[in-house]
Amino acid sequence: MSVSSVAEKWVDEVAAMTRPARIVWADGSKAEYDGLIEDMLRDGTLLPLNSRTYPSSYLHRSHPSDVARTEQLTFICTREREDAGPTNNWMAPVDGKAKAGQWLRGGMQGRTMWVIPYLMGPAGSSMSRVGIMVTDSAYVVASMHIMTRVGAVALQHMRSDDDFVAGLHALGDLSPDRRLILHFPEEKLIWSVGSGYGGNALLGKKCHALRIASWQARQEGWLAEHMLIIGVEDPEGRVTYLGAAMPSASGKTNLAMVESRLPGWRVWTLGDDIAWIHVDATGQLRAINPERGFFGVAPNTSPKTNANATAMVRSNTIFTNVALTPSQEPWWEGLTPEPPAGLVDWQGRPWQPGSGPAAHPNSRFTVPVHQCPSVAPNWEDPQGVPLSGLIFGSRRTAVIPLVFEAFDWTHGVFLGSAMSTETTAAITGKVGVVRRDPMAMLPFCGYNMGDYFAHWLALGAQATRAPRLFRVNWFRRDADGKFLWPGYSENVRVLKWMVERIRGTGRAEETPIGWVPSPGALDLEGLALPAERLRQALHCDAGEWLAALDDLDEFYGQFGSRLPGPIAEQLAVTRRKLATRR
Ligand code: OXD
Ligand code: MN
């Protein structure tokens, strides 16, 4: 591997600070992966799973206080506080380095420091980007092998000596009191100390491909989004590509791999978490998935909710914090209707029904994309795929209809910016609390979100063939708390309506908040859903909306003059339209 002198110098500096016993450059080979697995089986970091039913698959149990992203310990360290904006935690770069530096200095003594050159995005794509991360965690190295393209391929894609994002990861003592996830977008630099959890420690994922990349994307005129990418194929074999932004643990992986209930329709998987989107020379948005693996939430994944995911994790998978059956198979809530007898919980303790979840609610599987049975044949196309629609979805018990379409790009950006959601176990903290989450990017936008909305608007102006924008909510409930829409595979019916809207054939009715499917426009063939429940699922209640918009107004207030005028204007227009409906 020929390594840039800038990278070598940075690695030397990190080693001088962390003082590891040895430094190993990862080459991404199978032999290297196998060696890492062997070492981790030997030292107990991994437990083997049943080699007949789950070949080459392993269980990792993390430290019990290190099981999810820790947003309160995640910072954007720009020189100016305003550039991080009101929705990010901010620290001055010198302060961040001084604080984390205490725990990093000498922090790798006696340990191996791995240097991982990795490529985000397909080989040969001008949209792909390089990162070089160091870590003292073998679990992180093995996971990076699965999630990214590691080794010489990365170095070959550097366009200059300093064309890489540098990431320093050290486990430290895993105490939340000595944990920080710091981003220095002006230096293309990440420091993460004190956590081995994927979203904090696999630096190619949230830290690079979203927080740092979103900053770069703004400067360079593209988008780095928390979006899945799918291709929806109709009975004539035509494929329509869609991106969908949804908050963590809210069904992105399930939608990315959804099995169609509609004859002749199928969904192809291109990505389940991150999309990098560029405008091409013809004004078309094109997307690549920068990742090469899935780091998916295990609970509730079953042959019924996600048959593709259930099949793809049957080999070459690293499970984290799931339960274990007596026959050494992984288990999590929802995998089977009843828990098997003799389970050991995610912390390795014998489990009894009634003693809480056996698998951690944010337990995960890490698996290569190509193992997914629904993977699109072109998922690694260096040109990306043309996007005809973008979806903003969140988890809301009330207010938000099942699906509606924006009037135009500006209105769609407003709808995305107005998104709020109920929190999940993917982040440390309370579950089920409604919080604002514009474009599902609240925890991942590496700069001022007022500027982010403006960037979205500017990109739309550039995209002469801009995609249609949609809003969805699979999670609306009735007065008894029951879901109004069955979700999962039935969501293909909603995708079909979107494709029809894109083609100009889908029927819709104008409401103050956008175009809602006309009665009969959603294909419900074979689904026993009473008309009244669908009506409730699609209903726009003016009173509820007006109250929600008051809350939105307050949220927007934080951005001051950085809130783009067209977004404030959309809010005012929507309020006026709703007021006449009351
Ligand atoms: C994830 C997350 O792991 O959003 O994808 O937390
Ligand atoms: Mn995610």
Short mmCIF file of N, CA and C in Angstrom, two decimals, residues 140-278:
data_model
loop_
_atom_site.label_atom_id
_atom_site.label_comp_id
_atom_site.label_asym_id
_atom_site.label_seq_id
_atom_site.Cartn_x
_atom_site.Cartn_y
_atom_site.Cartn_z
N VAL A 140 -13.94 -3.13 16.44
CA VAL A 140 -14.15 -2.03 15.50
C VAL A 140 -13.48 -2.35 14.16
N VAL A 141 -12.27 -2.91 14.19
CA VAL A 141 -11.59 -3.23 12.92
C VAL A 141 -12.42 -4.25 12.13
N ALA A 142 -12.88 -5.31 12.81
CA ALA A 142 -13.66 -6.34 12.11
C ALA A 142 -14.96 -5.74 11.58
N SER A 143 -15.59 -4.89 12.37
CA SER A 143 -16.85 -4.27 11.93
C SER A 143 -16.61 -3.33 10.75
N MET A 144 -15.48 -2.63 10.76
CA MET A 144 -15.15 -1.75 9.62
C MET A 144 -14.94 -2.57 8.35
N HIS A 145 -14.38 -3.78 8.51
CA HIS A 145 -14.24 -4.68 7.36
C HIS A 145 -15.60 -4.94 6.72
N ILE A 146 -16.61 -5.12 7.57
CA ILE A 146 -17.95 -5.43 7.06
C ILE A 146 -18.62 -4.17 6.51
N MET A 147 -18.46 -3.06 7.22
CA MET A 147 -19.26 -1.85 6.91
C MET A 147 -18.66 -0.97 5.82
N THR A 148 -17.35 -1.12 5.54
CA THR A 148 -16.70 -0.23 4.57
C THR A 148 -15.77 -1.07 3.67
N ARG A 149 -15.13 -0.41 2.73
CA ARG A 149 -14.15 -1.09 1.88
C ARG A 149 -12.77 -0.69 2.41
N VAL A 150 -12.08 -1.67 2.99
CA VAL A 150 -10.84 -1.39 3.73
C VAL A 150 -9.60 -1.72 2.92
N GLY A 151 -8.56 -0.92 3.04
CA GLY A 151 -7.25 -1.27 2.50
C GLY A 151 -6.83 -0.42 1.32
N ALA A 152 -6.05 -1.03 0.40
CA ALA A 152 -5.44 -0.29 -0.71
C ALA A 152 -6.50 0.42 -1.55
N VAL A 153 -7.67 -0.19 -1.69
CA VAL A 153 -8.73 0.41 -2.50
C VAL A 153 -9.04 1.83 -2.00
N ALA A 154 -8.95 2.03 -0.72
CA ALA A 154 -9.24 3.36 -0.16
C ALA A 154 -8.14 4.34 -0.58
N LEU A 155 -6.90 3.92 -0.37
CA LEU A 155 -5.78 4.84 -0.66
C LEU A 155 -5.75 5.21 -2.15
N GLN A 156 -6.16 4.26 -2.98
CA GLN A 156 -6.18 4.53 -4.43
C GLN A 156 -7.18 5.63 -4.81
N HIS A 157 -8.16 5.88 -3.95
CA HIS A 157 -9.18 6.88 -4.28
C HIS A 157 -8.86 8.27 -3.74
N MET A 158 -7.70 8.42 -3.10
CA MET A 158 -7.34 9.76 -2.61
C MET A 158 -6.90 10.61 -3.78
N ARG A 159 -7.49 11.80 -3.86
CA ARG A 159 -7.17 12.67 -5.01
C ARG A 159 -6.00 13.59 -4.71
N SER A 160 -5.61 13.66 -3.45
CA SER A 160 -4.41 14.40 -3.07
C SER A 160 -3.94 13.81 -1.74
N ASP A 161 -2.78 14.27 -1.30
CA ASP A 161 -2.18 13.71 -0.09
C ASP A 161 -3.04 13.87 1.17
N ASP A 162 -3.85 14.94 1.17
CA ASP A 162 -4.65 15.17 2.39
C ASP A 162 -6.14 14.95 2.14
N ASP A 163 -6.45 14.17 1.10
CA ASP A 163 -7.86 13.95 0.74
C ASP A 163 -8.45 12.79 1.53
N PHE A 164 -8.53 12.95 2.84
CA PHE A 164 -9.13 11.91 3.68
C PHE A 164 -9.66 12.54 4.96
N VAL A 165 -10.64 11.88 5.54
CA VAL A 165 -11.14 12.27 6.86
C VAL A 165 -10.37 11.43 7.88
N ALA A 166 -9.79 12.10 8.86
CA ALA A 166 -8.98 11.39 9.86
C ALA A 166 -9.84 11.09 11.08
N GLY A 167 -9.77 9.87 11.58
CA GLY A 167 -10.59 9.50 12.74
C GLY A 167 -9.76 8.78 13.79
N LEU A 168 -9.79 9.32 15.00
CA LEU A 168 -9.06 8.70 16.10
C LEU A 168 -10.07 8.09 17.05
N HIS A 169 -10.00 6.78 17.21
CA HIS A 169 -10.90 6.11 18.15
C HIS A 169 -10.10 5.33 19.20
N ALA A 170 -10.44 5.54 20.45
CA ALA A 170 -9.80 4.77 21.52
C ALA A 170 -10.87 4.36 22.53
N LEU A 171 -10.76 3.13 22.99
CA LEU A 171 -11.79 2.61 23.91
C LEU A 171 -11.75 3.30 25.27
N GLY A 172 -10.56 3.76 25.68
CA GLY A 172 -10.45 4.32 27.02
C GLY A 172 -10.91 3.31 28.06
N ASP A 173 -11.59 3.79 29.10
CA ASP A 173 -12.07 2.84 30.12
C ASP A 173 -13.56 2.55 29.97
N LEU A 174 -14.16 3.02 28.87
CA LEU A 174 -15.58 2.79 28.56
C LEU A 174 -16.53 3.44 29.56
N SER A 175 -16.02 4.29 30.40
CA SER A 175 -16.91 4.97 31.33
C SER A 175 -17.57 6.15 30.63
N PRO A 176 -18.92 6.29 30.77
CA PRO A 176 -19.58 7.46 30.18
C PRO A 176 -19.02 8.78 30.73
N ASP A 177 -18.36 8.74 31.89
CA ASP A 177 -17.76 9.97 32.44
C ASP A 177 -16.51 10.38 31.69
N ARG A 178 -15.95 9.43 30.95
CA ARG A 178 -14.74 9.74 30.18
C ARG A 178 -14.97 9.36 28.72
N ARG A 179 -16.12 9.79 28.23
CA ARG A 179 -16.51 9.49 26.84
C ARG A 179 -16.80 10.80 26.11
N LEU A 180 -16.27 10.95 24.91
CA LEU A 180 -16.60 12.11 24.06
C LEU A 180 -16.51 11.69 22.60
N ILE A 181 -17.47 12.16 21.81
CA ILE A 181 -17.43 11.93 20.37
C ILE A 181 -17.34 13.32 19.76
N LEU A 182 -16.17 13.67 19.28
CA LEU A 182 -15.91 15.05 18.84
C LEU A 182 -15.69 15.10 17.33
N HIS A 183 -16.28 16.11 16.72
CA HIS A 183 -16.12 16.30 15.27
C HIS A 183 -15.53 17.68 15.02
N PHE A 184 -14.48 17.71 14.22
CA PHE A 184 -13.83 18.97 13.86
C PHE A 184 -13.96 19.12 12.34
N PRO A 185 -15.12 19.55 11.86
CA PRO A 185 -15.34 19.53 10.40
C PRO A 185 -14.34 20.41 9.65
N GLU A 186 -13.89 21.50 10.28
CA GLU A 186 -12.93 22.37 9.58
C GLU A 186 -11.59 21.69 9.37
N GLU A 187 -11.32 20.65 10.16
CA GLU A 187 -10.05 19.92 10.01
C GLU A 187 -10.27 18.53 9.42
N LYS A 188 -11.50 18.21 9.03
CA LYS A 188 -11.85 16.85 8.55
C LYS A 188 -11.36 15.80 9.55
N LEU A 189 -11.69 16.03 10.81
CA LEU A 189 -11.11 15.22 11.90
C LEU A 189 -12.20 14.77 12.88
N ILE A 190 -12.03 13.53 13.37
CA ILE A 190 -12.95 12.98 14.38
C ILE A 190 -12.11 12.42 15.53
N TRP A 191 -12.54 12.69 16.75
CA TRP A 191 -11.95 12.03 17.92
C TRP A 191 -13.08 11.38 18.70
N SER A 192 -12.95 10.09 18.94
CA SER A 192 -13.99 9.38 19.70
C SER A 192 -13.30 8.56 20.78
N VAL A 193 -13.64 8.83 22.02
CA VAL A 193 -12.98 8.11 23.10
C VAL A 193 -14.02 7.65 24.13
N GLY A 194 -13.84 6.43 24.62
CA GLY A 194 -14.66 5.97 25.74
C GLY A 194 -15.87 5.13 25.36
N SER A 195 -16.00 4.77 24.07
CA SER A 195 -17.14 3.93 23.67
C SER A 195 -16.72 2.98 22.57
N GLY A 196 -17.24 1.75 22.64
CA GLY A 196 -17.01 0.80 21.55
C GLY A 196 -18.27 0.58 20.74
N TYR A 197 -19.36 1.33 21.05
CA TYR A 197 -20.64 1.13 20.38
C TYR A 197 -20.58 1.63 18.92
N GLY A 198 -21.17 0.85 18.02
CA GLY A 198 -21.10 1.13 16.58
C GLY A 198 -21.24 2.58 16.19
N GLY A 199 -22.36 3.19 16.59
CA GLY A 199 -22.63 4.58 16.16
C GLY A 199 -21.65 5.58 16.72
N ASN A 200 -20.92 5.21 17.78
CA ASN A 200 -19.90 6.10 18.34
C ASN A 200 -18.49 5.73 17.86
N ALA A 201 -18.31 4.48 17.45
CA ALA A 201 -16.96 3.94 17.27
C ALA A 201 -16.61 3.53 15.84
N LEU A 202 -17.61 3.15 15.05
CA LEU A 202 -17.33 2.84 13.63
C LEU A 202 -17.35 4.19 12.93
N LEU A 203 -16.21 4.82 12.87
CA LEU A 203 -16.19 6.25 12.54
C LEU A 203 -16.61 6.55 11.11
N GLY A 204 -16.57 5.51 10.24
CA GLY A 204 -17.01 5.74 8.86
C GLY A 204 -18.50 6.05 8.78
N LYS A 205 -19.26 5.61 9.78
CA LYS A 205 -20.72 5.65 9.67
C LYS A 205 -21.27 7.03 10.03
N LYS A 206 -21.72 7.23 11.25
CA LYS A 206 -22.38 8.49 11.60
C LYS A 206 -21.40 9.66 11.60
N CYS A 207 -20.19 9.42 12.14
CA CYS A 207 -19.24 10.53 12.32
C CYS A 207 -18.75 11.05 10.97
N HIS A 208 -18.30 10.13 10.10
CA HIS A 208 -17.78 10.56 8.81
C HIS A 208 -18.91 10.74 7.79
N ALA A 209 -19.66 9.64 7.53
CA ALA A 209 -20.57 9.65 6.36
C ALA A 209 -21.76 10.58 6.57
N LEU A 210 -22.02 11.01 7.80
CA LEU A 210 -23.09 11.99 8.02
C LEU A 210 -22.55 13.32 8.56
N ARG A 211 -21.92 13.32 9.73
CA ARG A 211 -21.62 14.64 10.32
C ARG A 211 -20.54 15.38 9.53
N ILE A 212 -19.41 14.75 9.27
CA ILE A 212 -18.36 15.45 8.51
C ILE A 212 -18.79 15.58 7.05
N ALA A 213 -19.39 14.51 6.50
CA ALA A 213 -19.77 14.56 5.08
C ALA A 213 -20.84 15.62 4.82
N SER A 214 -21.76 15.82 5.78
CA SER A 214 -22.79 16.84 5.54
C SER A 214 -22.14 18.22 5.44
N TRP A 215 -21.12 18.45 6.23
CA TRP A 215 -20.37 19.73 6.17
C TRP A 215 -19.69 19.87 4.80
N GLN A 216 -19.01 18.79 4.38
CA GLN A 216 -18.33 18.82 3.08
C GLN A 216 -19.35 18.99 1.95
N ALA A 217 -20.48 18.28 2.10
CA ALA A 217 -21.51 18.30 1.06
C ALA A 217 -22.05 19.71 0.87
N ARG A 218 -22.17 20.44 1.96
CA ARG A 218 -22.66 21.82 1.83
C ARG A 218 -21.65 22.67 1.06
N GLN A 219 -20.38 22.47 1.40
CA GLN A 219 -19.35 23.26 0.72
C GLN A 219 -19.25 22.91 -0.76
N GLU A 220 -19.49 21.62 -1.06
CA GLU A 220 -19.25 21.15 -2.43
C GLU A 220 -20.53 20.99 -3.26
N GLY A 221 -21.69 21.24 -2.67
CA GLY A 221 -22.93 21.20 -3.44
C GLY A 221 -23.57 19.84 -3.58
N TRP A 222 -23.53 19.03 -2.53
CA TRP A 222 -24.27 17.76 -2.55
C TRP A 222 -24.91 17.53 -1.19
N LEU A 223 -25.51 16.37 -0.98
CA LEU A 223 -26.21 16.08 0.28
C LEU A 223 -25.71 14.77 0.87
N ALA A 224 -25.50 14.77 2.17
CA ALA A 224 -25.20 13.52 2.90
C ALA A 224 -26.37 13.30 3.84
N GLU A 225 -27.17 12.28 3.60
CA GLU A 225 -28.46 12.15 4.28
C GLU A 225 -28.63 10.82 5.01
N HIS A 226 -29.47 10.86 6.06
CA HIS A 226 -29.79 9.67 6.85
C HIS A 226 -30.94 8.94 6.14
N MET A 227 -30.61 8.36 4.99
CA MET A 227 -31.65 7.81 4.10
C MET A 227 -31.30 6.41 3.61
N LEU A 228 -32.33 5.58 3.53
CA LEU A 228 -32.20 4.32 2.79
C LEU A 228 -32.33 4.61 1.29
N ILE A 229 -31.95 3.68 0.47
CA ILE A 229 -32.16 3.80 -0.98
C ILE A 229 -32.79 2.48 -1.46
N ILE A 230 -33.90 2.61 -2.18
CA ILE A 230 -34.55 1.40 -2.74
C ILE A 230 -34.91 1.63 -4.21
N GLY A 231 -35.06 0.51 -4.92
CA GLY A 231 -35.61 0.55 -6.27
C GLY A 231 -36.95 -0.19 -6.25
N VAL A 232 -38.01 0.46 -6.69
CA VAL A 232 -39.34 -0.17 -6.69
C VAL A 232 -39.65 -0.60 -8.12
N GLU A 233 -39.77 -1.92 -8.30
CA GLU A 233 -39.99 -2.46 -9.65
C GLU A 233 -41.47 -2.75 -9.86
N ASP A 234 -42.00 -2.29 -10.99
CA ASP A 234 -43.42 -2.52 -11.28
C ASP A 234 -43.56 -3.79 -12.13
N PRO A 235 -44.80 -4.23 -12.41
CA PRO A 235 -44.97 -5.49 -13.14
C PRO A 235 -44.37 -5.46 -14.55
N GLU A 236 -44.14 -4.27 -15.10
CA GLU A 236 -43.50 -4.20 -16.44
C GLU A 236 -41.98 -4.21 -16.34
N GLY A 237 -41.46 -4.27 -15.13
CA GLY A 237 -40.00 -4.34 -14.96
C GLY A 237 -39.33 -2.97 -14.88
N ARG A 238 -40.12 -1.91 -14.82
CA ARG A 238 -39.52 -0.57 -14.68
C ARG A 238 -39.20 -0.31 -13.21
N VAL A 239 -37.99 0.21 -12.95
CA VAL A 239 -37.57 0.44 -11.57
C VAL A 239 -37.52 1.94 -11.28
N THR A 240 -38.18 2.33 -10.19
CA THR A 240 -38.19 3.73 -9.74
C THR A 240 -37.39 3.79 -8.45
N TYR A 241 -36.40 4.68 -8.39
CA TYR A 241 -35.54 4.74 -7.21
C TYR A 241 -36.03 5.81 -6.24
N LEU A 242 -36.06 5.43 -4.97
CA LEU A 242 -36.52 6.33 -3.91
C LEU A 242 -35.50 6.35 -2.77
N GLY A 243 -35.39 7.51 -2.11
CA GLY A 243 -34.62 7.61 -0.87
C GLY A 243 -35.61 7.88 0.25
N ALA A 244 -35.31 7.41 1.46
CA ALA A 244 -36.22 7.66 2.57
C ALA A 244 -35.45 7.97 3.84
N ALA A 245 -35.74 9.14 4.41
CA ALA A 245 -35.12 9.57 5.66
C ALA A 245 -36.04 9.22 6.81
N MET A 246 -35.54 8.46 7.74
CA MET A 246 -36.33 8.11 8.94
C MET A 246 -35.39 8.05 10.13
N PRO A 247 -35.89 8.42 11.32
CA PRO A 247 -35.02 8.40 12.50
C PRO A 247 -34.53 7.00 12.83
N SER A 248 -33.54 6.92 13.67
CA SER A 248 -32.95 5.65 14.06
C SER A 248 -34.00 4.71 14.65
N ALA A 249 -33.87 3.44 14.31
CA ALA A 249 -34.76 2.39 14.84
C ALA A 249 -36.24 2.70 14.58
N SER A 250 -36.54 3.18 13.38
CA SER A 250 -37.93 3.48 13.02
C SER A 250 -38.31 2.81 11.71
N GLY A 251 -37.68 1.70 11.39
CA GLY A 251 -38.13 0.89 10.26
C GLY A 251 -37.41 1.12 8.94
N LYS A 252 -36.26 1.82 8.95
CA LYS A 252 -35.55 2.03 7.67
C LYS A 252 -35.06 0.70 7.09
N THR A 253 -34.47 -0.13 7.97
CA THR A 253 -33.95 -1.40 7.47
C THR A 253 -35.10 -2.27 6.94
N ASN A 254 -36.24 -2.25 7.63
CA ASN A 254 -37.38 -3.04 7.16
C ASN A 254 -37.89 -2.53 5.82
N LEU A 255 -38.01 -1.22 5.66
CA LEU A 255 -38.51 -0.69 4.39
C LEU A 255 -37.49 -0.94 3.27
N ALA A 256 -36.21 -0.88 3.62
CA ALA A 256 -35.17 -1.08 2.60
C ALA A 256 -35.22 -2.49 2.01
N MET A 257 -35.77 -3.44 2.78
CA MET A 257 -35.77 -4.85 2.35
C MET A 257 -37.17 -5.41 2.23
N VAL A 258 -38.16 -4.52 2.10
CA VAL A 258 -39.55 -4.96 2.22
C VAL A 258 -39.92 -5.94 1.12
N GLU A 259 -40.65 -6.98 1.53
CA GLU A 259 -41.15 -7.97 0.56
C GLU A 259 -42.54 -7.55 0.14
N SER A 260 -42.76 -7.49 -1.15
CA SER A 260 -44.02 -6.94 -1.64
C SER A 260 -45.17 -7.92 -1.45
N ARG A 261 -46.33 -7.37 -1.06
CA ARG A 261 -47.57 -8.15 -1.02
C ARG A 261 -48.33 -7.99 -2.34
N LEU A 262 -47.87 -7.11 -3.21
CA LEU A 262 -48.61 -6.83 -4.44
C LEU A 262 -48.03 -7.63 -5.59
N PRO A 263 -48.87 -8.40 -6.28
CA PRO A 263 -48.35 -9.23 -7.37
C PRO A 263 -47.62 -8.38 -8.41
N GLY A 264 -46.44 -8.84 -8.81
CA GLY A 264 -45.69 -8.15 -9.86
C GLY A 264 -44.81 -7.01 -9.37
N TRP A 265 -45.01 -6.57 -8.15
CA TRP A 265 -44.20 -5.48 -7.61
C TRP A 265 -43.12 -6.05 -6.72
N ARG A 266 -41.91 -5.46 -6.79
CA ARG A 266 -40.87 -5.87 -5.84
C ARG A 266 -39.98 -4.69 -5.50
N VAL A 267 -39.31 -4.83 -4.38
CA VAL A 267 -38.44 -3.75 -3.92
C VAL A 267 -37.00 -4.26 -3.86
N TRP A 268 -36.11 -3.49 -4.49
CA TRP A 268 -34.68 -3.81 -4.48
C TRP A 268 -33.98 -2.94 -3.44
N THR A 269 -33.02 -3.56 -2.74
CA THR A 269 -32.31 -2.85 -1.67
C THR A 269 -30.99 -2.28 -2.19
N LEU A 270 -30.76 -0.99 -1.92
CA LEU A 270 -29.44 -0.40 -2.24
C LEU A 270 -28.73 0.10 -0.99
N GLY A 271 -29.50 0.46 0.03
CA GLY A 271 -28.89 0.92 1.27
C GLY A 271 -29.96 1.04 2.32
N ASP A 272 -29.55 0.99 3.62
CA ASP A 272 -30.58 1.06 4.67
C ASP A 272 -30.37 2.21 5.64
N ASP A 273 -29.32 3.05 5.41
CA ASP A 273 -29.08 4.06 6.46
C ASP A 273 -28.58 5.40 5.93
N ILE A 274 -27.71 5.38 4.93
CA ILE A 274 -27.07 6.64 4.51
C ILE A 274 -27.07 6.73 2.98
N ALA A 275 -27.40 7.92 2.49
CA ALA A 275 -27.33 8.18 1.04
C ALA A 275 -26.50 9.43 0.81
N TRP A 276 -25.58 9.35 -0.13
CA TRP A 276 -24.87 10.55 -0.60
C TRP A 276 -25.46 10.89 -1.97
N ILE A 277 -25.95 12.11 -2.08
CA ILE A 277 -26.77 12.49 -3.23
C ILE A 277 -26.14 13.68 -3.96
N HIS A 278 -25.92 13.49 -5.24
CA HIS A 278 -25.34 14.56 -6.07
C HIS A 278 -26.30 14.92 -7.20
#
